[in-house]
Coordinates of C-alpha atoms and ligand atoms in Angstrom, one line a residue:
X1 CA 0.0 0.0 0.0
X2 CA 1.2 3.7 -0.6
X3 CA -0.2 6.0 2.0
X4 CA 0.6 8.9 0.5
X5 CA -1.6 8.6 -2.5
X6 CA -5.1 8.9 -1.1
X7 CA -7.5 6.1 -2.2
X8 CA -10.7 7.5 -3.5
X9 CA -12.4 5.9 -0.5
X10 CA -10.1 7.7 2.2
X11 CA -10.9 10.9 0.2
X12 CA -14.5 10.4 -0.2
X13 CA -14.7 9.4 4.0
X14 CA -12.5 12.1 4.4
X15 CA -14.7 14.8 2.7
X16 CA -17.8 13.0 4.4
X17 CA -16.5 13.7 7.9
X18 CA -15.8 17.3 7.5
X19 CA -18.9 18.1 6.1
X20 CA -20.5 16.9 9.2
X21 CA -20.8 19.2 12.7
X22 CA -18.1 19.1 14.7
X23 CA -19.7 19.0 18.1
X24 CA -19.0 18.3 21.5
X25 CA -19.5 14.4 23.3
X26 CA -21.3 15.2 26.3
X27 CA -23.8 11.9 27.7
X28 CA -23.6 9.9 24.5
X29 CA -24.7 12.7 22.3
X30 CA -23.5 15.3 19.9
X31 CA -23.9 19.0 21.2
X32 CA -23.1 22.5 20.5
X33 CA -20.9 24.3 22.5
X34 CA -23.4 26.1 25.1
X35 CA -22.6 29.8 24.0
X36 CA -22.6 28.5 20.6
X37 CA -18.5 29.6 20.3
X38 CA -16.6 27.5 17.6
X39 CA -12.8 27.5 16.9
X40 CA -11.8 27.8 12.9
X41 CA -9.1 24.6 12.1
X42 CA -6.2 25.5 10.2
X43 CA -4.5 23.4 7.7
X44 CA -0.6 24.0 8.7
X45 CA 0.7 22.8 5.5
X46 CA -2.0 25.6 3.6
X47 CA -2.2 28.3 6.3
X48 CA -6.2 28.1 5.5
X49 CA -8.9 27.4 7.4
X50 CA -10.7 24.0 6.9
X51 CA -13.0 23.4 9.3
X52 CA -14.3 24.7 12.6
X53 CA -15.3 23.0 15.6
X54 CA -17.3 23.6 18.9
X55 CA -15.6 25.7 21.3
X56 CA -16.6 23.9 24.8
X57 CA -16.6 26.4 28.1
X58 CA -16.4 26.0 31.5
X59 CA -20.4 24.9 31.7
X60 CA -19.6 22.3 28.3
X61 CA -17.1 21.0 30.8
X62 CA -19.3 20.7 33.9
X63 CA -21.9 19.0 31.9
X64 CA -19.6 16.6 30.5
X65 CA -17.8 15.9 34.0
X66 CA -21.1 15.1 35.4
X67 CA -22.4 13.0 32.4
X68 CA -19.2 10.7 33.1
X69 CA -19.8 11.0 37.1
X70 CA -23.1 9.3 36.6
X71 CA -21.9 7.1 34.4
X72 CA -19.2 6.0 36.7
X73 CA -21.6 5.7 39.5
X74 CA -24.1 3.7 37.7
X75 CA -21.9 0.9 36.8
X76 CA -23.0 0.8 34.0
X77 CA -18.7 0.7 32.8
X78 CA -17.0 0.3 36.2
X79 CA -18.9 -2.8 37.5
X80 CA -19.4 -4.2 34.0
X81 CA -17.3 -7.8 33.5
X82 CA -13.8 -7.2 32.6
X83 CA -13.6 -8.5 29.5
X84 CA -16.7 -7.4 28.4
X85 CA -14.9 -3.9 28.8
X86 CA -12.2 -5.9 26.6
X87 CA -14.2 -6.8 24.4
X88 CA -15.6 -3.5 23.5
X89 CA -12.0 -2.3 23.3
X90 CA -10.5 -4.5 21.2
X91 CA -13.8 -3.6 19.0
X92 CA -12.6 -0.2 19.0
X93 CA -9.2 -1.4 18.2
X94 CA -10.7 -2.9 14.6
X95 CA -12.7 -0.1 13.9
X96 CA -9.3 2.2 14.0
X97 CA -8.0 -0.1 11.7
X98 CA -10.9 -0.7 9.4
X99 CA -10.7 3.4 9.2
X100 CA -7.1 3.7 9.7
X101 CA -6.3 5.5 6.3
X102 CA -8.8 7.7 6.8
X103 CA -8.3 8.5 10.1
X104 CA -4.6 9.2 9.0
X105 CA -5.4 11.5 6.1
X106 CA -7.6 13.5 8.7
X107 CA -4.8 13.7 10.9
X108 CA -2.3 14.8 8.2
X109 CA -4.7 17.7 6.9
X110 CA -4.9 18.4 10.6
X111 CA -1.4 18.4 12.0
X112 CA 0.6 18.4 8.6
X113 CA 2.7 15.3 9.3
X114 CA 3.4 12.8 6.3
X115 CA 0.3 10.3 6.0
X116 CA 2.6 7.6 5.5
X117 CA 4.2 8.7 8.4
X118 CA 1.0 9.2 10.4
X119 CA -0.2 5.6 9.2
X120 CA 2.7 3.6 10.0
X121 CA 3.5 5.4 13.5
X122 CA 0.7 6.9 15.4
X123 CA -2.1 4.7 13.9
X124 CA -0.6 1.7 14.3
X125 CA 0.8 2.3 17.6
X126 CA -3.2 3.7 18.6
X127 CA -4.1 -0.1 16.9
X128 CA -1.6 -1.7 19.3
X129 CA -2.4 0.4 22.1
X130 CA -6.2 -0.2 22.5
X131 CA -5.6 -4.2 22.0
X132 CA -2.8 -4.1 25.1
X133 CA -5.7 -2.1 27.2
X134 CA -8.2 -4.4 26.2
X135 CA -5.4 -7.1 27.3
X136 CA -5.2 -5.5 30.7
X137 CA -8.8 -4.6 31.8
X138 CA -8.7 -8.2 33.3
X139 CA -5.2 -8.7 34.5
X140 CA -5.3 -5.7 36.8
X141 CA -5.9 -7.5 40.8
X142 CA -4.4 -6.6 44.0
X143 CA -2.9 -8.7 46.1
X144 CA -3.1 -10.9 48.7
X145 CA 0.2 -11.9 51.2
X146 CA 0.9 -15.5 51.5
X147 CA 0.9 -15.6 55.2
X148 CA -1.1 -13.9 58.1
X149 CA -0.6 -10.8 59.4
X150 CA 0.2 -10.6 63.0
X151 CA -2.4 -12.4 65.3
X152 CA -5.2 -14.9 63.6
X153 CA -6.6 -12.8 60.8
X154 CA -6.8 -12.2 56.9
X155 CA -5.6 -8.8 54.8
X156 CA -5.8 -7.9 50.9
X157 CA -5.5 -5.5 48.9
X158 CA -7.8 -4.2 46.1
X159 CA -7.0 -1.7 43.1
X160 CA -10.5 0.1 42.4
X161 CA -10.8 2.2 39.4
X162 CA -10.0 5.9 40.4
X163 CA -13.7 7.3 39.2
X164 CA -13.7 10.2 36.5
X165 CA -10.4 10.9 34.6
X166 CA -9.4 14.2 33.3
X167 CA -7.3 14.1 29.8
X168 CA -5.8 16.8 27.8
X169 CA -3.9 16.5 25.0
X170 CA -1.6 18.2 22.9
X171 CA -1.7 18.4 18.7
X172 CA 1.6 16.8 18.1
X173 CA 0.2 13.5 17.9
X174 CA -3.4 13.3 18.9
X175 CA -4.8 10.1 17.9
X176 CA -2.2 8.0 19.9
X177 CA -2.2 10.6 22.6
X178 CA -6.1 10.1 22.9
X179 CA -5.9 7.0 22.6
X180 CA -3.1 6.0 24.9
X181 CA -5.2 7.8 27.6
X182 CA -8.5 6.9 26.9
X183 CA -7.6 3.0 26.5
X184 CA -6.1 2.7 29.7
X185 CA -8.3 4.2 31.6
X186 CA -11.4 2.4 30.6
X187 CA -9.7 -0.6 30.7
X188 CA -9.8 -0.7 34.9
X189 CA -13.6 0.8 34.7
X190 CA -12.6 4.8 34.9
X191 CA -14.8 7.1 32.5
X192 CA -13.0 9.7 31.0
X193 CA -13.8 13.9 30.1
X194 CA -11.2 14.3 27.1
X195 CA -9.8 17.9 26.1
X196 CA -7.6 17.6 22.6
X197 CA -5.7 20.3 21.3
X198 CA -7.6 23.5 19.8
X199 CA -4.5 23.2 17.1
X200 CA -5.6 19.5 15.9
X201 CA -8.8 18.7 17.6
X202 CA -10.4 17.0 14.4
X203 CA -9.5 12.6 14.9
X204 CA -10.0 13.1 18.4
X205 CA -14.0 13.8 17.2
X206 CA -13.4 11.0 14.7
X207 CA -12.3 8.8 17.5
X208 CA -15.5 9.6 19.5
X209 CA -17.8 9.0 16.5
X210 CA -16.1 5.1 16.7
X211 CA -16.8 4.7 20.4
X212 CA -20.8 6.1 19.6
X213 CA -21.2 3.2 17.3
X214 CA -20.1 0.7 19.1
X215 CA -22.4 1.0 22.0
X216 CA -20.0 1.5 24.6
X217 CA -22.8 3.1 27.7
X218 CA -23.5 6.8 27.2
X219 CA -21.4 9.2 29.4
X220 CA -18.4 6.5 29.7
X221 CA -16.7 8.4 27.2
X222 CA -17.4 12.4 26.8
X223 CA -15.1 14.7 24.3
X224 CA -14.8 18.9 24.7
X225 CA -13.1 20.6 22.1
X226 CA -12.1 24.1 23.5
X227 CA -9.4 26.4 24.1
X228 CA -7.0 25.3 27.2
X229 CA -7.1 28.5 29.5
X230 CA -10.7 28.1 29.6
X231 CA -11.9 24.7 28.9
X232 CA -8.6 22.5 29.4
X233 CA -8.1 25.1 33.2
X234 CA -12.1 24.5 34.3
X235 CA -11.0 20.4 33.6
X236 CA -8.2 20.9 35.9
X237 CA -10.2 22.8 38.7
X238 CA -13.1 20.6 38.4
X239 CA -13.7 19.1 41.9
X240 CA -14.9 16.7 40.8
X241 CA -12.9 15.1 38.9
X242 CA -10.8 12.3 40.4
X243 CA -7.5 12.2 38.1
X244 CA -6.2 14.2 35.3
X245 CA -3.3 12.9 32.4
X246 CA -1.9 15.5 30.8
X247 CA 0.5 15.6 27.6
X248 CA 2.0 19.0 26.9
X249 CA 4.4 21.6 28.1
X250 CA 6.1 21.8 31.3
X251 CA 4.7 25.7 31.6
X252 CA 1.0 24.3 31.3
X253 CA 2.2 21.1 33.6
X254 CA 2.7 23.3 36.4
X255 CA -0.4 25.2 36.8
X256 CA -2.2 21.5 36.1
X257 CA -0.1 20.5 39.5
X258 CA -1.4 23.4 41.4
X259 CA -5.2 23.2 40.2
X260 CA -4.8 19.6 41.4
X261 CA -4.4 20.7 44.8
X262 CA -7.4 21.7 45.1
X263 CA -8.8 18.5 45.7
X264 CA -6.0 16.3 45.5
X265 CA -6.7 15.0 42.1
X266 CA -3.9 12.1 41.0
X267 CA -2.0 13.7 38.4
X268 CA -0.1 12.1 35.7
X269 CA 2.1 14.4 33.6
X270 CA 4.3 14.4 30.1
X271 CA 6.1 17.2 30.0
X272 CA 8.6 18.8 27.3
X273 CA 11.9 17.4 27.0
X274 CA 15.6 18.1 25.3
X275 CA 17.1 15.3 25.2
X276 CA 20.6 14.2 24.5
X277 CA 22.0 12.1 21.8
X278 CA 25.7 10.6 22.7
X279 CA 27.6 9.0 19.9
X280 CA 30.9 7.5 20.8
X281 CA 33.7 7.3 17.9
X282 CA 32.8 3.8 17.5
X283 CA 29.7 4.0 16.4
X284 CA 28.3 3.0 13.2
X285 CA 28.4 6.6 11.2
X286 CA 26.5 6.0 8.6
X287 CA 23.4 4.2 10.5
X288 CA 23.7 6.9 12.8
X289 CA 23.2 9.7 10.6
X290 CA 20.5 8.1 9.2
X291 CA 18.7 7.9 12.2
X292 CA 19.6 11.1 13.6
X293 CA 18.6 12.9 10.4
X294 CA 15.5 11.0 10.4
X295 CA 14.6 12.1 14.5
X296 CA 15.1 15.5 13.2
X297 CA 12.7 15.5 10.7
X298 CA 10.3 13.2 12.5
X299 CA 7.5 15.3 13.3
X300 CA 8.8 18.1 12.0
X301 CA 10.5 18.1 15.2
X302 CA 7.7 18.6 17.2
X303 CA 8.0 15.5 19.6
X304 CA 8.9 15.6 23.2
X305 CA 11.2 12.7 23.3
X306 CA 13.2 14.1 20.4
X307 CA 16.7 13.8 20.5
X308 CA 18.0 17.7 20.4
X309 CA 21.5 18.1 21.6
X310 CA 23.9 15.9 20.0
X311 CA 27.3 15.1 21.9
X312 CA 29.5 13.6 19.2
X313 CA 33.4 12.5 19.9
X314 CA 35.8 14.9 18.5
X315 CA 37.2 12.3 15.9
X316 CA 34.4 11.3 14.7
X317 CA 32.3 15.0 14.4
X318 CA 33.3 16.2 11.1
X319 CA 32.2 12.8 9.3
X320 CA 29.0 12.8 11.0
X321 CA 27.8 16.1 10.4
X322 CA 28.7 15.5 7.1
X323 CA 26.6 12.8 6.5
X324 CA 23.7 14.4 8.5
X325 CA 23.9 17.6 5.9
X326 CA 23.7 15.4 2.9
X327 CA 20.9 13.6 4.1
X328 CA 19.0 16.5 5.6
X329 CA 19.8 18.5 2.0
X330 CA 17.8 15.7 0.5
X331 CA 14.8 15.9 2.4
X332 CA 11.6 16.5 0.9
X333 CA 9.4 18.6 2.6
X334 CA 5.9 19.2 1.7
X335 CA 2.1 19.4 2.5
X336 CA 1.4 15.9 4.4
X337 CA -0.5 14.3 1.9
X338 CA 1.6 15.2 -1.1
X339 CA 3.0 12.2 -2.2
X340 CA 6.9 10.9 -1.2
X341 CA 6.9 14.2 1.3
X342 CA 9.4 12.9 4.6
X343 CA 8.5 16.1 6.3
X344 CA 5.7 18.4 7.3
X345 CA 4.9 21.7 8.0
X346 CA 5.1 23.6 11.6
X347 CA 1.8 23.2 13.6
X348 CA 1.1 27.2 13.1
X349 CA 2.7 30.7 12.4
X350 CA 3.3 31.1 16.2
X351 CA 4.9 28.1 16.8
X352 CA 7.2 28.9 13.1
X353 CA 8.1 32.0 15.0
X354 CA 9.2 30.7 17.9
X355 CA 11.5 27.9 16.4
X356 CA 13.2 30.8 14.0
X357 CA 13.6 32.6 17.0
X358 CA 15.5 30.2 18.4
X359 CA 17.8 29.5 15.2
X360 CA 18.3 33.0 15.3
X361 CA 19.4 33.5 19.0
X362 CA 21.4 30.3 18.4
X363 CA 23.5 31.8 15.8
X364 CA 23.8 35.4 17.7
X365 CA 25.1 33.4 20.4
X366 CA 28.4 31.9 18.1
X367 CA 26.8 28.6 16.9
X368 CA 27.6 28.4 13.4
X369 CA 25.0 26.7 10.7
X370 CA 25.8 23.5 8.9
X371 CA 22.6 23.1 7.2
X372 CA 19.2 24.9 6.8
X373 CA 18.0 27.9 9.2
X374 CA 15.4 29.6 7.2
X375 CA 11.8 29.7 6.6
X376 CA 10.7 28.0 3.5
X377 CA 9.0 30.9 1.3
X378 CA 5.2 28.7 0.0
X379 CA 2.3 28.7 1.6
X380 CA 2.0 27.4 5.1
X381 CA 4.3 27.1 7.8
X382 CA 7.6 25.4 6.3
X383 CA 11.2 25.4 7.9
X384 CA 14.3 23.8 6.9
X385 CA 15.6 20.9 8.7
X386 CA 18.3 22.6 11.0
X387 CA 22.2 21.7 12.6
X388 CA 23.7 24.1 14.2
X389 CA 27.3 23.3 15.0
X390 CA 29.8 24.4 17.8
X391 CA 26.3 24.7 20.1
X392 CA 27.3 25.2 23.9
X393 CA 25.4 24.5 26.6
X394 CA 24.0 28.2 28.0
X395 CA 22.9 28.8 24.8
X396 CA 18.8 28.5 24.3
X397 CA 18.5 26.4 22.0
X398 CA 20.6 23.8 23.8
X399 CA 18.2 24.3 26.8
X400 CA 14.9 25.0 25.8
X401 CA 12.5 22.6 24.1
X402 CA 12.2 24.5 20.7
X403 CA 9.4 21.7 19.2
X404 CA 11.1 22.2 15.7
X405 CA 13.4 20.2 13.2
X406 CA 16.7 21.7 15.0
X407 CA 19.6 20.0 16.3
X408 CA 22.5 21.8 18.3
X409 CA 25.6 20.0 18.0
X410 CA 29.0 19.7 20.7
X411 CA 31.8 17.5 21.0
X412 CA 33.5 15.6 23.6
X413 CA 36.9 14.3 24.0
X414 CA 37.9 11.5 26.3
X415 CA 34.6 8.6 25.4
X416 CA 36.3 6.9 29.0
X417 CA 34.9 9.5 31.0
X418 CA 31.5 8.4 31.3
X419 CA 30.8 10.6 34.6
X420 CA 31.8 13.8 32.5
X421 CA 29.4 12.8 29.4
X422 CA 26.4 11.9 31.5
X423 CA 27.0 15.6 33.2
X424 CA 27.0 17.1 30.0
X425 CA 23.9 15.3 28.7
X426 CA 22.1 15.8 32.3
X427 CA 23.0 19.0 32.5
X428 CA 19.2 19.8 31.6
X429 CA 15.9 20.8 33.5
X430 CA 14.1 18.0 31.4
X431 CA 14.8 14.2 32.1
X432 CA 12.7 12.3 28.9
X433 CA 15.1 10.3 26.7
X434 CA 18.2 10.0 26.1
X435 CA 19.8 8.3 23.1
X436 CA 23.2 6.5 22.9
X437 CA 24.9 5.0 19.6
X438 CA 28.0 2.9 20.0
X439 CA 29.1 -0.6 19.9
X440 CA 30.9 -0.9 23.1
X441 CA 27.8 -2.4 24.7
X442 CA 29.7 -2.4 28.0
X443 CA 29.8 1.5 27.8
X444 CA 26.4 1.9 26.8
X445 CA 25.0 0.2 30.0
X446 CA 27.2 1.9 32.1
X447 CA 25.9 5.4 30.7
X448 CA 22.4 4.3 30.7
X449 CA 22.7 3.8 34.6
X450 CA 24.3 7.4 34.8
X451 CA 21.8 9.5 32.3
X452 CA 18.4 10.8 34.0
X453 CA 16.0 10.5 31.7
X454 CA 13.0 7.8 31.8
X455 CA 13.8 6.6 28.4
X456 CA 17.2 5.4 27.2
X457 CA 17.7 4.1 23.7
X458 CA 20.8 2.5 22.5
X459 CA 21.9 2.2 18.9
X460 CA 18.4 3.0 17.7
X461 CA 16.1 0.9 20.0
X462 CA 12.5 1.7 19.1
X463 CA 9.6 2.8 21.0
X464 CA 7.8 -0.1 22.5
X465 CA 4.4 0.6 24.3
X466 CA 4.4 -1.9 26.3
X467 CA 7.1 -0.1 28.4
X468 CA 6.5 2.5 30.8
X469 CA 6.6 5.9 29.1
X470 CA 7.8 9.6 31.2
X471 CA 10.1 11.9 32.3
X472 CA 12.8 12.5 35.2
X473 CA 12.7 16.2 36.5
X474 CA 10.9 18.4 34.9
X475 CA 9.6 16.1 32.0
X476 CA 6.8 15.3 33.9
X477 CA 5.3 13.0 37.1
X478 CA 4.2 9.4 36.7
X479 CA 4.1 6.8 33.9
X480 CA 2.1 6.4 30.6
X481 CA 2.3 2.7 28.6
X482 CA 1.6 -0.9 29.6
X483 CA 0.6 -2.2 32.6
X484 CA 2.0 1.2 34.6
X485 CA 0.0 3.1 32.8
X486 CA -3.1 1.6 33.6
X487 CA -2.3 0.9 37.3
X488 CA -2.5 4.6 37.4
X489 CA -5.7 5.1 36.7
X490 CA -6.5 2.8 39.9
X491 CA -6.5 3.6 43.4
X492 CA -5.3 0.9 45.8
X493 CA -7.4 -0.1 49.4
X494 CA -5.9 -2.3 51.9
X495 CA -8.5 -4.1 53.6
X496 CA -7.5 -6.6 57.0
X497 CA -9.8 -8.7 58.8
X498 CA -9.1 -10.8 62.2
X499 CA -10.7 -13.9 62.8
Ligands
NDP501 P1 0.3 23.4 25.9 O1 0.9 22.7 27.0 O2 -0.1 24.8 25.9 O3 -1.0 22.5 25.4 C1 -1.2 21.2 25.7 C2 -2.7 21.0 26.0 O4 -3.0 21.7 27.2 C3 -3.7 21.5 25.0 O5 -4.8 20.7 24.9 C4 -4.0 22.9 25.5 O6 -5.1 23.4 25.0 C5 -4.1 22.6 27.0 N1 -4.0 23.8 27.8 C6 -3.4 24.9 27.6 N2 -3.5 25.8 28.6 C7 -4.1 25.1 29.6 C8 -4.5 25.3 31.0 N3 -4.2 26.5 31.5 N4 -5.1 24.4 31.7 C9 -5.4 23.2 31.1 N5 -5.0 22.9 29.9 C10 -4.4 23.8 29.1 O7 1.3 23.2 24.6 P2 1.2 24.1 23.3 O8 0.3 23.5 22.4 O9 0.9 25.6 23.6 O10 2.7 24.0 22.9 C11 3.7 24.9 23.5 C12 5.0 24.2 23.8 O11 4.7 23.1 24.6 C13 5.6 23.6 22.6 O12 6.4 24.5 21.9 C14 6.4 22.5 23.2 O13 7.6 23.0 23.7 C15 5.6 22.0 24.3 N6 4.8 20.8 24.0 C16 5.2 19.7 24.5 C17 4.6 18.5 24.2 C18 5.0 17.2 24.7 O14 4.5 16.2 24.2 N7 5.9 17.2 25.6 C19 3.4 18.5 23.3 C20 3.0 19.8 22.9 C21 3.7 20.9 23.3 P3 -5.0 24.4 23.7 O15 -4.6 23.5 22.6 O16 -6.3 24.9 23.5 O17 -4.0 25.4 24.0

């Protein structure tokens, strides 16, 4: 199958969808935004508007935070068999993939990533994702010890699902983001208030059409499309909601923590991230450089576990940033759906802005430029792919999370000293991933014990989502992925009995 040519049938469902409302999911049903407020949709790869959807308040949100409070209550999800929560999940896992082209073409127009891209990665991994929650929903128990407790007497302990769940979203990947909140949590019997992205709100909608038709109870699953100081801050404050998940910036993840306080909501956050790439002069150059130049242009940058300060040994720099200009020179950048296009657009004019500005303040600051740098003059938001050698480490684009296709590049000298490279790559606020390429497999575990980061890849190793998935420091609080990930979505009760 090529993705990036459009069968008429993806088109056609394509068209169909956004000629329908785009409403809000409150209690099993379709709604306007009370006041009647939309938000217009802009194609990044055009700059033009394509669609608009409902622009959901602080009342949209109370109504759908109490449509999934009585849901909740009822049992109608909670107390329902475990696998008959499976089954509808795995359910929802085929209808993805029956609609998985579409739903990728709908997130390309949306977000401007490549629809191959979009197909292979975030759909597939959304497929995946929903069949290991459905996998999980009966697997999750507490435990009971072997032996007594002290005395004659009996004690367990029970995970309970933790009632109505909170998630927002950001619009750098919002299908699998949605989705690897919205499986878990139903999985242990939570019912969920979802807030996507104002910037790519549209599969999220899609995704909620899915759940409709395949009678999962109404209220289990509720949807509000709105800006985030008003509708994604009322989900945070709500007090009565029992958990939120939130995927987005560490500036946003704060003032989540502190509107948890107010009644102690669990919170489990993704933050940003800048994460380090090592490569030792053993390394294999040229699968490196492939890779590398690949995580660069891999969402256009925008992708908080994206490797983004590159510590290369000295002997080995030159050749490497060689190969990594060649290969960025030939990248073709495009509208997401164009065909053979490896790289998208900027999510908006804003956000293009802000990564020039940090080129910009890169180069006033003595980095030098190996490769790109400069808007792409066409319509939409287009940047080059971007090195930027002799970066040091005050500089701010080697500490702040600039969400574009830029990589600052420094050099180290002595690959023994694993104490001094681990400083340098955790000399960060962030903790997220950290990336090592060489072949001296003793080395690599060594670092991996030293780096702070929650994920550590070496020589390429993929994402996996059965693995626990966050951040050290300030890249966020808690896990997402696998069994973690649902366990947080449960709250644990010790119960003891004597005889
Ligand atoms: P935000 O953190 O602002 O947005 C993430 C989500 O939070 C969106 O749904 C947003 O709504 C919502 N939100 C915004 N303000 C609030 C609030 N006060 N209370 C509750 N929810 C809120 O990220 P941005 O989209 O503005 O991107 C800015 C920067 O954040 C990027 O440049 C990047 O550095 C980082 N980022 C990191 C991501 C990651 O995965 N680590 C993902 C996205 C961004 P709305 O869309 O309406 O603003």
């Amino acid at each position: 199958m090529n993705a990036n040519v459009a069968p008429d049938r993806t088109e056609t469902a394509t068209a169909a969808f956004l000629a329908r409302p785009h409403q809000l999911l409150i209690g099993g049903k379709w709604v306007s935004a009370a006041n009647g407020a939309t938000i217009d949709v802009i194609n990044p790869s055009t700059g033009k508007v394509f669609a608009t959807v409902a622009a959901g308040g602080a009342g949209d949100i109370d109504a759908a935070v109490r449509a999934a409070r009585r849901a909740f209550s009822s049992g109608s999800w909670a107390k329902l068999r475990a696998v008959e929560r499976a089954r509808l999940l795995y359910k929802l896992a085929d209808a993805v993939e029956a609609n998985a082209e579409e739903i990728a073409w709908l997130e390309s127009l949306d977000g401007g990533n490549p629809v191959r891209s979009v197909r292979h990665v975030d759909i597939a991994m959304s497929i995946d994702s929903l069949r290991m929650s459905a996998s999980l929903a009966d697997k999750i128990t507490g435990e009971t010890p072997l032996s007594a407790p002290q005395g004659e007497g009996f004690a367990y302990f029970l995970r309970e699902p933790i009632g109505v769940a909170g998630l927002i979203t950001p619009w750098n990947a919002p299908f699998l983001m949605a989705v690897n909140k919205i499986g878990p949590a139903l999985a242990v019997g939570c019912t969920v208030v979802h807030k996507p992205a104002e910037l790519a709100p549209l599969t999220a909608l899609r995704l909620g059409e899915l759940i409709c038709e395949l009678g999962f109870p109404d209220g289990v699953v509720n949807i509000v499309t709105g800006l985030g100081p008003l509708a994604g801050q009322a989900l945070a404050d709500h007090p009565d909601v029992n958990k939120i998940s939130f995927t987005g910036s560490t500036r946003v993840g704060k003032s989540i923590l502190s509107a948890a306080a107010v009644n102690m909501k669990r919170v489990t956050l993704e933050l940003g991230g800048k994460s380090p790439i090592i490569v030792f002069p053993d390394a294999d150059l040229e699968r490196t450089a492939s890779s590398i130049g690949d995580e660069i242009c891999f969402k256009t940058g925008q992708f908080c576990a994206a490797g983004t300060r590159l510590f290369v040994h000295q002997a080995v720099h030159d050749e490497l940033v060689e190969r990594m200009v060649s290969r960025l020179g030939a990248v073709k950048v495009g509208a997401g759906t164009s065909p053979g296009v490896q790289m998208g657009p900027i999510i908006s004019e804003k956000q293009l802005e802000r990564v020039l500005g940090y080129i910009a303040a890169g180069g006033a600051d003595g980095a030098q430029l190996a490769t790109g740098g400069k808007r792409i003059e066409r319509d939409g938001y287009f940047v080059e792919p971007t090195l930027l050698i002799g970066a040091r480490a005050d500089m701010s684009v080697m500490r702040d999370e600039v969400f574009g296709p830029v990589l600052g590049v420094a050099s180290f000298s002595d690959p023994r000293d694993l104490d001094q490279i681990a400083a340098m790559a955790n000399d960060t606020q962030y903790g997220l991933a950290a990336k090592i390429w060489t072949t001296d497999l003793r080395s690599a575990h060594q670092l991996a014990r030293k780096l702070q980061a929650g994920l550590i890849t070496i020589n390429g190793g993929g994402g996996d989502g059965r693995m626990p998935f966050g951040g050290f420091k300030q890249s966020g609080i808690g896990r997402e992925g696998g069994r973690e990930g649902a366990l947080s979505f449960t709250e644990i009760k010790s119960v003891s009995m004597g005889y």
